[in-house]
């Protein structure tokens, strides 16, 4: 940093060999640092992100809540035997769950394309003793994708079109 009370002093300083040399050194080191960061991220980035994507897919498909990754014992076990750094659950939730959902929906769309779809929705209310406690099950939707639904109509007691709410 150079202190100057007049403009010509700053202009003189900018022309000195010391300023020019240090400016070049700083510029080169910034470029090298940026290249190093890019090189590091390109080497470990795809590998790490693939591990994170696979880990997220494994937990979601096994119906294991992602917050279980915060368990120190589980985290150290996974890191020890995979040799990878296990990401925080929020990282997976923010960066991988939405893509996993999109991929799954695309698979369903491809499988269901051009086929008839039968959906069963169960919203029954179950009573638990004592009678004052009432629990309602979550909506259970079962979809059957098939080429032929001719036999299914014989077993349907009632059917309604349900609007998405």
JSON list of C-alpha atoms in Angstrom, two decimals:
[
{"chain": "A", "resi": 1, "resn": "UNK", "atom": "CA", "xyz": [0.00, 0.00, 0.00]},
{"chain": "A", "resi": 2, "resn": "UNK", "atom": "CA", "xyz": [1.28, 3.41, -0.92]},
{"chain": "A", "resi": 3, "resn": "UNK", "atom": "CA", "xyz": [0.12, 6.56, 0.78]},
{"chain": "A", "resi": 4, "resn": "UNK", "atom": "CA", "xyz": [0.07, 9.68, -1.36]},
{"chain": "A", "resi": 5, "resn": "UNK", "atom": "CA", "xyz": [-1.47, 13.07, -1.01]},
{"chain": "A", "resi": 6, "resn": "UNK", "atom": "CA", "xyz": [-1.06, 14.06, -4.65]},
{"chain": "A", "resi": 7, "resn": "UNK", "atom": "CA", "xyz": [-2.07, 12.33, -7.87]},
{"chain": "A", "resi": 8, "resn": "UNK", "atom": "CA", "xyz": [1.37, 12.60, -9.49]},
{"chain": "A", "resi": 9, "resn": "UNK", "atom": "CA", "xyz": [2.93, 10.61, -6.60]},
{"chain": "A", "resi": 10, "resn": "UNK", "atom": "CA", "xyz": [0.60, 7.68, -7.35]},
{"chain": "A", "resi": 11, "resn": "UNK", "atom": "CA", "xyz": [1.35, 7.92, -11.07]},
{"chain": "A", "resi": 12, "resn": "UNK", "atom": "CA", "xyz": [5.09, 7.90, -10.35]},
{"chain": "A", "resi": 13, "resn": "UNK", "atom": "CA", "xyz": [4.73, 4.85, -8.11]},
{"chain": "A", "resi": 14, "resn": "UNK", "atom": "CA", "xyz": [2.79, 2.96, -10.82]},
{"chain": "A", "resi": 15, "resn": "UNK", "atom": "CA", "xyz": [5.76, 3.44, -13.19]},
{"chain": "A", "resi": 16, "resn": "UNK", "atom": "CA", "xyz": [8.40, 2.12, -10.77]},
{"chain": "A", "resi": 17, "resn": "UNK", "atom": "CA", "xyz": [10.04, -1.22, -11.53]},
{"chain": "A", "resi": 18, "resn": "UNK", "atom": "CA", "xyz": [9.16, -2.56, -8.07]},
{"chain": "A", "resi": 19, "resn": "UNK", "atom": "CA", "xyz": [5.42, -1.96, -8.62]},
{"chain": "A", "resi": 20, "resn": "UNK", "atom": "CA", "xyz": [5.50, -3.48, -12.12]},
{"chain": "A", "resi": 21, "resn": "UNK", "atom": "CA", "xyz": [7.43, -6.55, -10.90]},
{"chain": "A", "resi": 22, "resn": "UNK", "atom": "CA", "xyz": [5.14, -7.19, -7.90]},
{"chain": "A", "resi": 23, "resn": "UNK", "atom": "CA", "xyz": [2.04, -6.69, -10.04]},
{"chain": "A", "resi": 24, "resn": "UNK", "atom": "CA", "xyz": [3.31, -9.34, -12.48]},
{"chain": "A", "resi": 25, "resn": "UNK", "atom": "CA", "xyz": [4.13, -11.76, -9.64]},
{"chain": "A", "resi": 26, "resn": "UNK", "atom": "CA", "xyz": [0.69, -11.31, -8.11]},
{"chain": "A", "resi": 27, "resn": "UNK", "atom": "CA", "xyz": [-1.00, -11.80, -11.48]},
{"chain": "A", "resi": 28, "resn": "UNK", "atom": "CA", "xyz": [0.97, -15.01, -12.17]},
{"chain": "A", "resi": 29, "resn": "UNK", "atom": "CA", "xyz": [0.30, -16.45, -8.71]},
{"chain": "A", "resi": 30, "resn": "UNK", "atom": "CA", "xyz": [-3.43, -15.75, -9.06]},
{"chain": "A", "resi": 31, "resn": "UNK", "atom": "CA", "xyz": [-3.48, -17.55, -12.42]},
{"chain": "A", "resi": 32, "resn": "UNK", "atom": "CA", "xyz": [-1.51, -20.51, -11.03]},
{"chain": "A", "resi": 33, "resn": "UNK", "atom": "CA", "xyz": [-3.83, -20.72, -8.03]},
{"chain": "A", "resi": 34, "resn": "UNK", "atom": "CA", "xyz": [-6.87, -20.69, -10.29]},
{"chain": "A", "resi": 35, "resn": "UNK", "atom": "CA", "xyz": [-5.36, -23.38, -12.54]},
{"chain": "A", "resi": 36, "resn": "UNK", "atom": "CA", "xyz": [-4.50, -25.48, -9.50]},
{"chain": "A", "resi": 37, "resn": "UNK", "atom": "CA", "xyz": [-8.05, -25.19, -8.19]},
{"chain": "A", "resi": 38, "resn": "UNK", "atom": "CA", "xyz": [-9.48, -26.15, -11.57]},
{"chain": "A", "resi": 39, "resn": "UNK", "atom": "CA", "xyz": [-7.11, -29.10, -11.85]},
{"chain": "A", "resi": 40, "resn": "UNK", "atom": "CA", "xyz": [-7.96, -30.34, -8.36]},
{"chain": "A", "resi": 41, "resn": "UNK", "atom": "CA", "xyz": [-11.68, -29.97, -8.85]},
{"chain": "A", "resi": 42, "resn": "UNK", "atom": "CA", "xyz": [-11.65, -31.69, -12.24]},
{"chain": "A", "resi": 43, "resn": "UNK", "atom": "CA", "xyz": [-9.72, -34.67, -10.88]},
{"chain": "A", "resi": 44, "resn": "UNK", "atom": "CA", "xyz": [-11.69, -35.28, -7.70]},
{"chain": "A", "resi": 45, "resn": "UNK", "atom": "CA", "xyz": [-14.94, -33.51, -8.58]},
{"chain": "A", "resi": 46, "resn": "UNK", "atom": "CA", "xyz": [-16.59, -36.09, -10.84]},
{"chain": "A", "resi": 47, "resn": "UNK", "atom": "CA", "xyz": [-15.41, -38.97, -8.66]},
{"chain": "A", "resi": 48, "resn": "UNK", "atom": "CA", "xyz": [-16.63, -37.31, -5.50]},
{"chain": "A", "resi": 49, "resn": "UNK", "atom": "CA", "xyz": [-19.94, -36.22, -7.00]},
{"chain": "A", "resi": 50, "resn": "UNK", "atom": "CA", "xyz": [-20.56, -39.72, -8.36]},
{"chain": "A", "resi": 51, "resn": "UNK", "atom": "CA", "xyz": [-19.93, -41.14, -4.89]},
{"chain": "A", "resi": 52, "resn": "UNK", "atom": "CA", "xyz": [-22.33, -38.59, -3.40]},
{"chain": "A", "resi": 53, "resn": "UNK", "atom": "CA", "xyz": [-24.96, -39.37, -6.03]},
{"chain": "A", "resi": 54, "resn": "UNK", "atom": "CA", "xyz": [-24.61, -43.12, -5.44]},
{"chain": "A", "resi": 55, "resn": "UNK", "atom": "CA", "xyz": [-24.72, -42.67, -1.66]},
{"chain": "A", "resi": 56, "resn": "UNK", "atom": "CA", "xyz": [-27.85, -40.53, -1.94]},
{"chain": "A", "resi": 57, "resn": "UNK", "atom": "CA", "xyz": [-29.50, -43.06, -4.26]},
{"chain": "A", "resi": 58, "resn": "UNK", "atom": "CA", "xyz": [-28.64, -45.93, -1.91]},
{"chain": "A", "resi": 59, "resn": "UNK", "atom": "CA", "xyz": [-30.09, -44.18, 1.13]},
{"chain": "A", "resi": 60, "resn": "UNK", "atom": "CA", "xyz": [-33.24, -43.00, -0.64]},
{"chain": "A", "resi": 61, "resn": "UNK", "atom": "CA", "xyz": [-33.94, -46.34, -2.34]},
{"chain": "A", "resi": 62, "resn": "UNK", "atom": "CA", "xyz": [-33.40, -48.20, 0.95]},
{"chain": "A", "resi": 63, "resn": "UNK", "atom": "CA", "xyz": [-35.76, -45.73, 2.66]},
{"chain": "A", "resi": 64, "resn": "UNK", "atom": "CA", "xyz": [-33.02, -44.62, 5.06]},
{"chain": "A", "resi": 65, "resn": "UNK", "atom": "CA", "xyz": [-33.41, -40.98, 6.15]},
{"chain": "A", "resi": 66, "resn": "UNK", "atom": "CA", "xyz": [-30.47, -38.83, 5.04]},
{"chain": "A", "resi": 67, "resn": "UNK", "atom": "CA", "xyz": [-30.07, -37.40, 8.55]},
{"chain": "A", "resi": 68, "resn": "UNK", "atom": "CA", "xyz": [-28.67, -40.80, 9.56]},
{"chain": "A", "resi": 69, "resn": "UNK", "atom": "CA", "xyz": [-25.44, -39.68, 7.85]},
{"chain": "A", "resi": 70, "resn": "UNK", "atom": "CA", "xyz": [-24.91, -37.35, 10.82]},
{"chain": "A", "resi": 71, "resn": "UNK", "atom": "CA", "xyz": [-24.38, -40.40, 13.04]},
{"chain": "A", "resi": 72, "resn": "UNK", "atom": "CA", "xyz": [-20.67, -40.36, 13.87]},
{"chain": "A", "resi": 73, "resn": "UNK", "atom": "CA", "xyz": [-20.33, -44.14, 13.99]},
{"chain": "A", "resi": 74, "resn": "UNK", "atom": "CA", "xyz": [-22.01, -44.65, 10.60]},
{"chain": "A", "resi": 75, "resn": "UNK", "atom": "CA", "xyz": [-20.08, -41.78, 9.05]},
{"chain": "A", "resi": 76, "resn": "UNK", "atom": "CA", "xyz": [-16.71, -43.07, 10.25]},
{"chain": "A", "resi": 77, "resn": "UNK", "atom": "CA", "xyz": [-17.60, -46.62, 9.12]},
{"chain": "A", "resi": 78, "resn": "UNK", "atom": "CA", "xyz": [-18.47, -45.43, 5.62]},
{"chain": "A", "resi": 79, "resn": "UNK", "atom": "CA", "xyz": [-15.38, -43.23, 5.38]},
{"chain": "A", "resi": 80, "resn": "UNK", "atom": "CA", "xyz": [-13.10, -46.02, 6.62]},
{"chain": "A", "resi": 81, "resn": "UNK", "atom": "CA", "xyz": [-14.34, -48.69, 4.22]},
{"chain": "A", "resi": 82, "resn": "UNK", "atom": "CA", "xyz": [-15.00, -46.53, 1.15]},
{"chain": "A", "resi": 83, "resn": "UNK", "atom": "CA", "xyz": [-11.99, -44.25, 1.48]},
{"chain": "A", "resi": 84, "resn": "UNK", "atom": "CA", "xyz": [-14.26, -41.32, 0.60]},
{"chain": "A", "resi": 85, "resn": "UNK", "atom": "CA", "xyz": [-15.37, -38.33, 2.61]},
{"chain": "A", "resi": 86, "resn": "UNK", "atom": "CA", "xyz": [-19.06, -38.74, 3.47]},
{"chain": "A", "resi": 87, "resn": "UNK", "atom": "CA", "xyz": [-20.94, -35.51, 2.76]},
{"chain": "A", "resi": 88, "resn": "UNK", "atom": "CA", "xyz": [-23.30, -33.81, 5.15]},
{"chain": "A", "resi": 89, "resn": "UNK", "atom": "CA", "xyz": [-26.94, -34.74, 4.72]},
{"chain": "A", "resi": 90, "resn": "UNK", "atom": "CA", "xyz": [-27.81, -31.17, 3.75]},
{"chain": "A", "resi": 91, "resn": "UNK", "atom": "CA", "xyz": [-25.32, -31.38, 0.86]},
{"chain": "A", "resi": 92, "resn": "UNK", "atom": "CA", "xyz": [-27.06, -34.45, -0.50]},
{"chain": "A", "resi": 93, "resn": "UNK", "atom": "CA", "xyz": [-30.49, -32.93, 0.03]},
{"chain": "A", "resi": 94, "resn": "UNK", "atom": "CA", "xyz": [-29.59, -29.68, -1.72]},
{"chain": "A", "resi": 95, "resn": "UNK", "atom": "CA", "xyz": [-27.50, -31.08, -4.58]},
{"chain": "A", "resi": 96, "resn": "UNK", "atom": "CA", "xyz": [-28.56, -34.66, -5.31]},
{"chain": "A", "resi": 97, "resn": "UNK", "atom": "CA", "xyz": [-32.14, -35.45, -4.22]},
{"chain": "A", "resi": 98, "resn": "UNK", "atom": "CA", "xyz": [-33.79, -33.28, -6.86]},
{"chain": "A", "resi": 99, "resn": "UNK", "atom": "CA", "xyz": [-31.72, -34.88, -9.65]},
{"chain": "A", "resi": 100, "resn": "UNK", "atom": "CA", "xyz": [-32.50, -38.34, -8.28]},
{"chain": "A", "resi": 101, "resn": "UNK", "atom": "CA", "xyz": [-36.21, -37.46, -8.35]},
{"chain": "A", "resi": 102, "resn": "UNK", "atom": "CA", "xyz": [-35.95, -36.20, -11.94]},
{"chain": "A", "resi": 103, "resn": "UNK", "atom": "CA", "xyz": [-34.12, -39.37, -13.03]},
{"chain": "A", "resi": 104, "resn": "UNK", "atom": "CA", "xyz": [-36.71, -41.59, -11.34]},
{"chain": "A", "resi": 105, "resn": "UNK", "atom": "CA", "xyz": [-39.60, -39.69, -12.91]},
{"chain": "A", "resi": 106, "resn": "UNK", "atom": "CA", "xyz": [-37.94, -40.02, -16.32]},
{"chain": "A", "resi": 107, "resn": "UNK", "atom": "CA", "xyz": [-37.63, -43.80, -15.87]},
{"chain": "A", "resi": 108, "resn": "UNK", "atom": "CA", "xyz": [-41.31, -44.01, -14.92]},
{"chain": "A", "resi": 109, "resn": "UNK", "atom": "CA", "xyz": [-42.31, -41.88, -17.91]},
{"chain": "A", "resi": 110, "resn": "UNK", "atom": "CA", "xyz": [-40.31, -44.08, -20.29]},
{"chain": "A", "resi": 111, "resn": "UNK", "atom": "CA", "xyz": [-41.83, -47.28, -18.87]},
{"chain": "A", "resi": 112, "resn": "UNK", "atom": "CA", "xyz": [-45.38, -45.87, -18.89]},
{"chain": "A", "resi": 113, "resn": "UNK", "atom": "CA", "xyz": [-45.19, -44.23, -22.31]},
{"chain": "A", "resi": 114, "resn": "UNK", "atom": "CA", "xyz": [-48.03, -45.48, -24.51]},
{"chain": "A", "resi": 115, "resn": "UNK", "atom": "CA", "xyz": [-49.36, -47.86, -21.86]},
{"chain": "A", "resi": 116, "resn": "UNK", "atom": "CA", "xyz": [-52.53, -47.80, -19.80]},
{"chain": "A", "resi": 117, "resn": "UNK", "atom": "CA", "xyz": [-52.15, -46.91, -16.15]},
{"chain": "A", "resi": 118, "resn": "UNK", "atom": "CA", "xyz": [-54.33, -48.14, -13.31]},
{"chain": "A", "resi": 119, "resn": "UNK", "atom": "CA", "xyz": [-54.01, -46.31, -9.99]},
{"chain": "A", "resi": 120, "resn": "UNK", "atom": "CA", "xyz": [-55.42, -47.42, -6.66]},
{"chain": "A", "resi": 121, "resn": "UNK", "atom": "CA", "xyz": [-55.65, -44.90, -3.86]},
{"chain": "A", "resi": 122, "resn": "UNK", "atom": "CA", "xyz": [-56.26, -45.93, -0.25]},
{"chain": "A", "resi": 123, "resn": "UNK", "atom": "CA", "xyz": [-57.36, -43.21, 2.18]},
{"chain": "A", "resi": 124, "resn": "UNK", "atom": "CA", "xyz": [-59.01, -45.40, 4.78]},
{"chain": "A", "resi": 125, "resn": "UNK", "atom": "CA", "xyz": [-59.24, -44.28, 8.38]},
{"chain": "A", "resi": 126, "resn": "UNK", "atom": "CA", "xyz": [-58.03, -46.75, 10.97]},
{"chain": "A", "resi": 127, "resn": "UNK", "atom": "CA", "xyz": [-59.25, -46.69, 14.54]},
{"chain": "A", "resi": 128, "resn": "UNK", "atom": "CA", "xyz": [-56.94, -47.54, 17.39]},
{"chain": "A", "resi": 129, "resn": "UNK", "atom": "CA", "xyz": [-58.06, -48.34, 20.96]},
{"chain": "A", "resi": 130, "resn": "UNK", "atom": "CA", "xyz": [-59.16, -46.34, 22.89]},
{"chain": "A", "resi": 131, "resn": "UNK", "atom": "CA", "xyz": [-61.67, -45.02, 20.34]},
{"chain": "A", "resi": 132, "resn": "UNK", "atom": "CA", "xyz": [-60.86, -41.35, 20.97]},
{"chain": "A", "resi": 133, "resn": "UNK", "atom": "CA", "xyz": [-57.57, -41.80, 19.08]},
{"chain": "A", "resi": 134, "resn": "UNK", "atom": "CA", "xyz": [-58.07, -41.80, 15.35]},
{"chain": "A", "resi": 135, "resn": "UNK", "atom": "CA", "xyz": [-55.26, -42.07, 12.86]},
{"chain": "A", "resi": 136, "resn": "UNK", "atom": "CA", "xyz": [-55.53, -41.70, 9.15]},
{"chain": "A", "resi": 137, "resn": "UNK", "atom": "CA", "xyz": [-53.06, -43.49, 6.97]},
{"chain": "A", "resi": 138, "resn": "UNK", "atom": "CA", "xyz": [-51.06, -41.55, 4.48]},
{"chain": "A", "resi": 139, "resn": "UNK", "atom": "CA", "xyz": [-52.47, -41.70, 1.03]},
{"chain": "A", "resi": 140, "resn": "UNK", "atom": "CA", "xyz": [-51.24, -44.90, -0.47]},
{"chain": "A", "resi": 141, "resn": "UNK", "atom": "CA", "xyz": [-51.17, -44.85, -4.22]},
{"chain": "A", "resi": 142, "resn": "UNK", "atom": "CA", "xyz": [-50.44, -47.98, -6.18]},
{"chain": "A", "resi": 143, "resn": "UNK", "atom": "CA", "xyz": [-49.90, -47.70, -9.89]},
{"chain": "A", "resi": 144, "resn": "UNK", "atom": "CA", "xyz": [-49.94, -50.58, -12.32]},
{"chain": "A", "resi": 145, "resn": "UNK", "atom": "CA", "xyz": [-48.51, -50.01, -15.75]},
{"chain": "A", "resi": 146, "resn": "UNK", "atom": "CA", "xyz": [-49.62, -52.51, -18.33]},
{"chain": "A", "resi": 147, "resn": "UNK", "atom": "CA", "xyz": [-50.46, -52.86, -22.00]},
{"chain": "A", "resi": 148, "resn": "UNK", "atom": "CA", "xyz": [-53.87, -54.41, -21.32]},
{"chain": "A", "resi": 149, "resn": "UNK", "atom": "CA", "xyz": [-56.36, -53.42, -18.62]},
{"chain": "A", "resi": 150, "resn": "UNK", "atom": "CA", "xyz": [-59.31, -55.45, -19.94]},
{"chain": "A", "resi": 151, "resn": "UNK", "atom": "CA", "xyz": [-59.39, -57.78, -16.92]},
{"chain": "A", "resi": 152, "resn": "UNK", "atom": "CA", "xyz": [-58.93, -55.01, -14.36]},
{"chain": "A", "resi": 153, "resn": "UNK", "atom": "CA", "xyz": [-62.30, -53.36, -15.01]},
{"chain": "A", "resi": 154, "resn": "UNK", "atom": "CA", "xyz": [-64.13, -56.45, -13.68]},
{"chain": "A", "resi": 155, "resn": "UNK", "atom": "CA", "xyz": [-62.66, -55.95, -10.22]},
{"chain": "A", "resi": 156, "resn": "UNK", "atom": "CA", "xyz": [-63.06, -52.19, -9.86]},
{"chain": "A", "resi": 157, "resn": "UNK", "atom": "CA", "xyz": [-66.00, -51.37, -7.56]},
{"chain": "A", "resi": 158, "resn": "UNK", "atom": "CA", "xyz": [-65.88, -47.62, -8.09]},
{"chain": "A", "resi": 159, "resn": "UNK", "atom": "CA", "xyz": [-63.57, -45.25, -9.82]},
{"chain": "A", "resi": 160, "resn": "UNK", "atom": "CA", "xyz": [-63.17, -41.52, -9.51]},
{"chain": "A", "resi": 161, "resn": "UNK", "atom": "CA", "xyz": [-60.95, -38.96, -11.12]},
{"chain": "A", "resi": 162, "resn": "UNK", "atom": "CA", "xyz": [-58.97, -37.30, -8.37]},
{"chain": "A", "resi": 163, "resn": "UNK", "atom": "CA", "xyz": [-57.73, -33.81, -9.00]},
{"chain": "A", "resi": 164, "resn": "UNK", "atom": "CA", "xyz": [-54.23, -33.01, -7.81]},
{"chain": "A", "resi": 165, "resn": "UNK", "atom": "CA", "xyz": [-54.46, -30.84, -4.68]}
]
